[in-house]
Tab-separated table of C-alpha atoms in Angstrom:
chain	number	residue	atom	x	y	z
A	1	VAL	CA	79.490	133.422	141.624
A	2	GLN	CA	79.104	135.251	138.181
A	3	LEU	CA	75.543	136.850	137.227
A	4	GLN	CA	74.273	137.187	133.780
A	5	ALA	CA	70.856	139.044	132.542
A	6	SER	CA	68.759	138.589	129.563
A	7	GLY	CA	65.458	138.801	128.137
A	8	GLY	CA	65.684	143.311	127.803
A	9	GLY	CA	63.917	144.517	124.614
A	10	LEU	CA	61.215	147.411	123.064
A	11	VAL	CA	57.908	146.260	124.116
A	12	GLN	CA	54.691	148.653	124.543
A	13	ALA	CA	52.622	149.879	127.014
A	14	GLY	CA	50.069	147.327	128.605
A	15	GLY	CA	52.642	144.434	126.813
A	16	SER	CA	55.147	141.616	129.042
A	17	LEU	CA	58.521	140.514	129.529
A	18	ARG	CA	60.746	138.285	130.890
A	19	LEU	CA	63.590	138.301	132.397
A	20	SER	CA	66.250	136.020	132.962
A	21	CYS	CA	69.689	135.811	135.630
A	22	ALA	CA	71.670	132.860	135.168
A	23	ALA	CA	74.071	132.077	137.430
A	24	SER	CA	77.377	130.139	136.961
A	25	GLY	CA	80.278	129.159	139.716
A	26	ARG	CA	78.744	128.541	142.734
A	27	THR	CA	75.062	127.835	142.579
A	28	ASN	CA	72.098	130.160	143.153
A	29	SER	CA	70.245	128.074	145.673
A	30	SER	CA	73.360	129.634	148.398
A	31	TYR	CA	72.191	133.150	147.761
A	32	ILE	CA	69.157	135.586	148.170
A	33	MET	CA	68.405	137.306	145.035
A	34	GLY	CA	67.030	140.267	143.781
A	35	TRP	CA	66.264	143.011	140.810
A	36	PHE	CA	67.065	145.853	140.681
A	37	ARG	CA	67.121	148.523	137.731
A	38	ARG	CA	68.449	152.129	136.779
A	39	ALA	CA	66.175	154.940	134.764
A	40	PRO	CA	68.086	158.012	132.439
A	41	GLY	CA	69.001	159.703	134.690
A	42	LYS	CA	67.896	158.139	137.895
A	43	GLU	CA	69.409	155.998	140.837
A	44	ARG	CA	69.572	152.258	140.810
A	45	GLU	CA	66.759	150.998	142.645
A	46	PHE	CA	65.367	147.779	144.272
A	47	VAL	CA	62.688	146.329	142.161
A	48	SER	CA	61.822	142.576	143.707
A	49	SER	CA	63.772	139.855	145.486
A	50	ILE	CA	63.340	136.157	146.447
A	51	SER	CA	64.398	133.770	148.896
A	52	ARG	CA	66.694	131.071	148.616
A	53	SER	CA	63.548	128.165	149.495
A	54	THR	CA	61.577	130.784	146.535
A	55	ARG	CA	58.841	130.876	150.050
A	56	SER	CA	59.823	134.883	150.972
A	57	THR	CA	59.764	138.463	147.675
A	58	TYR	CA	59.324	141.451	148.169
A	59	TYR	CA	58.661	144.008	145.230
A	60	ALA	CA	58.878	147.883	144.745
A	61	ASP	CA	55.606	149.623	145.543
A	62	SER	CA	55.953	150.947	141.872
A	63	VAL	CA	55.938	146.847	139.981
A	64	LYS	CA	53.656	145.304	142.737
A	65	GLY	CA	50.595	143.556	141.224
A	66	ARG	CA	53.244	143.815	137.667
A	67	PHE	CA	55.786	142.219	138.043
A	68	THR	CA	56.435	138.746	139.557
A	69	ILE	CA	60.003	136.936	140.876
A	70	SER	CA	61.065	133.874	140.550
A	71	ARG	CA	63.727	130.335	140.724
A	72	ASP	CA	64.745	127.327	139.603
A	73	ASN	CA	67.526	126.667	141.947
A	74	ALA	CA	67.835	123.225	139.473
A	75	LYS	CA	68.488	126.028	136.690
A	76	ASN	CA	70.568	128.138	138.685
A	77	THR	CA	68.749	131.159	137.618
A	78	MET	CA	65.682	133.822	138.124
A	79	TYR	CA	63.428	134.997	137.160
A	80	LEU	CA	61.328	138.614	136.317
A	81	GLN	CA	57.347	138.078	134.360
A	82	MET	CA	57.005	141.697	133.649
A	83	ASN	CA	53.724	142.207	132.762
A	84	SER	CA	50.988	145.915	131.978
A	85	LEU	CA	54.275	147.119	131.540
A	86	LYS	CA	54.638	151.592	131.832
A	87	PRO	CA	57.065	153.197	130.205
A	88	GLU	CA	58.404	154.454	133.276
A	89	ASP	CA	59.250	150.995	133.641
A	90	THR	CA	62.031	151.672	131.250
A	91	ALA	CA	65.189	150.950	133.088
A	92	VAL	CA	68.152	149.104	132.055
A	93	TYR	CA	68.245	145.585	134.590
A	94	TYR	CA	70.556	144.320	136.962
A	95	CYS	CA	70.556	140.754	139.144
A	96	ALA	CA	72.246	140.848	141.756
A	97	ALA	CA	72.717	137.662	144.804
A	98	SER	CA	73.470	138.194	148.509
A	99	SER	CA	75.156	136.235	151.375
A	100	ASP	CA	72.527	137.713	154.279
A	101	LEU	CA	71.499	135.144	156.191
A	102	TRP	CA	67.715	136.604	155.593
A	103	ILE	CA	66.238	138.193	153.375
A	104	THR	CA	64.759	141.494	153.936
A	105	SER	CA	63.681	144.391	152.899
A	106	ASN	CA	67.424	146.280	153.432
A	107	THR	CA	68.798	143.150	152.289
A	108	LYS	CA	72.527	144.076	151.107
A	109	PHE	CA	73.396	142.097	147.638
A	110	ASP	CA	77.512	141.126	146.943
A	111	TYR	CA	77.053	140.143	143.637
A	112	TRP	CA	76.101	142.279	140.147
A	113	GLY	CA	75.308	141.059	137.139
A	114	GLN	CA	75.357	142.496	134.007
A	115	GLU	CA	72.707	144.582	133.106
A	116	THR	CA	70.123	143.957	129.993
A	117	LEU	CA	68.082	146.432	128.498
A	118	VAL	CA	64.004	147.238	128.950
A	119	THR	CA	62.367	150.245	126.763
A	120	VAL	CA	58.310	149.985	126.656
A	121	SER	CA	57.362	152.380	124.331
A	122	SER	CA	54.093	154.733	124.381
């Protein structure tokens, strides 16, 4: 599967952005999907994940209540709606896919897409 993230940009604190992740090749309904990010000078960190059926989702504590993950398997696309953005959300965001059978908080991701940059100004 090939993954391409898009939707990043520059936004003021308190604003919103919606990221998209388009999958090609094997359909994304075959995978658990997730978002990660890497802030300047920091390690990559988990943001959110969603099961194949969309019934289960996980979020990092830092984004709970502000970010919402979703997917449209018919369109082979995953989304991350980001509201109430903070300067500390500034990072490159990656989408990823996992072949694991079940989604957990420790799901391992096998495939990684191109990043999209999100910059939140104060």
